[in-house]
């Protein structure tokens, strides 16, 4: 065990939040409102964006980039996104957190025991710790290439002009979103999605996006493995292998979209008895690490969803306030890809539901049959239990926002399709979409022999 450092001033709080993830802010504010003493340690982040650039910020920028009119040009788009980022930074400024009663500590942090952390000249002792350090882009596999030619999702925002030709190497939603954005701003784009585009997403949805990317002029290679990226004159050459054949593509820039890794370096997890699991932490379903006094939030808990920490925050805050565990059902699974069409999956998949309920079924409705404004061509897929409860949903739509709310509500409350149809919405087109989705099921229930007998009896009485 590490010997105590007597040079550090002592600080004792109920809960110490380590990291600057927005979900950590939300937990800290909730705990202070509940009367607990809270310290929040703002740990310096690696990477070009530093303190302000994590997975949540990347997702926010990608969504903004999707919605910007490309006719205004790249430079104007970057200015708008930078202005929005400054507004967000002002809202989340440390002084605002301190004004709420949170003790904000700046500086490197490291555990010095199972219940103590050294940071900012303080030895902080807490009943519970929450790791909310977020994630950072994995290092480029080609660090020796010319500066500025190999881009990452954290460095593209520094570009003053769109690359003339770009090879995007990656298979997740970030790679797809950036490939589409650069193409719409005028770049010639090739997307190398080794192992398939958007693995883990339902094939209906990933195929719909692939078709749109190809239609927009992006070369999509799902079966090609990039074996080398080398300097080639003033640009780069990408060598890819497909079915035993090797192809060489010349481009001006390469955008590498690698895995994001939890920011854990320097924390001295061993001193607190916190076990790792690969690049991340070993975390149970209640967000607890191997040290039961230390919990993980967002990217640190093993999630790849940038909005996960904010969805976990209410459940985690309630668990800390009322001394209970976070339940598996407290946080709804969500996956969102900020492209056009946007791809969204909420709740359980058809496979997950069928594993427990053989009578479960999938109800699929093409959006082309509706009048949903701006939805574009796409579909809604509802995963229903045998009893008609809505347990999951998938959306493919250019403008999915009006559809997400009622579907997420239905899933979180496990409403029936009749309940979903009964929700009165201010968007008639959304009601139209949902009404068409549930009408066949309601009709089937009304045509049931026993239901019809009840209807006849009621009519005889009345």
Short mmCIF file of N, CA and C in Angstrom, two decimals, residues 25 42 88-98 104:
data_model
loop_
_atom_site.label_atom_id
_atom_site.label_comp_id
_atom_site.label_asym_id
_atom_site.label_seq_id
_atom_site.Cartn_x
_atom_site.Cartn_y
_atom_site.Cartn_z
N UNK A 25 -20.56 16.00 -14.37
CA UNK A 25 -21.12 17.27 -13.91
C UNK A 25 -22.55 17.07 -13.42
N UNK A 42 -10.87 18.10 -12.07
CA UNK A 42 -10.74 18.28 -13.52
C UNK A 42 -9.33 17.86 -13.94
N UNK A 88 -21.15 26.35 -25.04
CA UNK A 88 -21.22 25.19 -24.16
C UNK A 88 -20.18 25.29 -23.06
N UNK A 89 -18.96 25.71 -23.41
CA UNK A 89 -17.89 25.83 -22.42
C UNK A 89 -18.26 26.85 -21.35
N UNK A 90 -18.95 27.93 -21.77
CA UNK A 90 -19.37 28.94 -20.80
C UNK A 90 -20.38 28.37 -19.83
N UNK A 91 -21.33 27.56 -20.35
CA UNK A 91 -22.35 26.98 -19.47
C UNK A 91 -21.74 26.00 -18.48
N UNK A 92 -20.65 25.32 -18.87
CA UNK A 92 -20.05 24.30 -18.01
C UNK A 92 -18.77 24.80 -17.33
N UNK A 93 -18.59 26.10 -17.23
CA UNK A 93 -17.37 26.66 -16.67
C UNK A 93 -17.24 26.25 -15.19
N UNK A 94 -16.01 26.00 -14.75
CA UNK A 94 -15.80 25.58 -13.35
C UNK A 94 -16.39 26.53 -12.33
N UNK A 95 -16.42 27.82 -12.64
CA UNK A 95 -16.97 28.78 -11.67
C UNK A 95 -18.46 28.53 -11.43
N UNK A 96 -19.17 28.08 -12.46
CA UNK A 96 -20.58 27.77 -12.29
C UNK A 96 -20.77 26.54 -11.40
N UNK A 97 -19.87 25.55 -11.58
CA UNK A 97 -19.93 24.37 -10.71
C UNK A 97 -19.63 24.74 -9.26
N UNK A 98 -18.61 25.59 -9.09
CA UNK A 98 -18.25 26.02 -7.73
C UNK A 98 -19.39 26.81 -7.08
N UNK A 104 -14.25 22.38 -6.74
CA UNK A 104 -13.57 22.08 -8.00
C UNK A 104 -12.07 22.07 -7.78
#
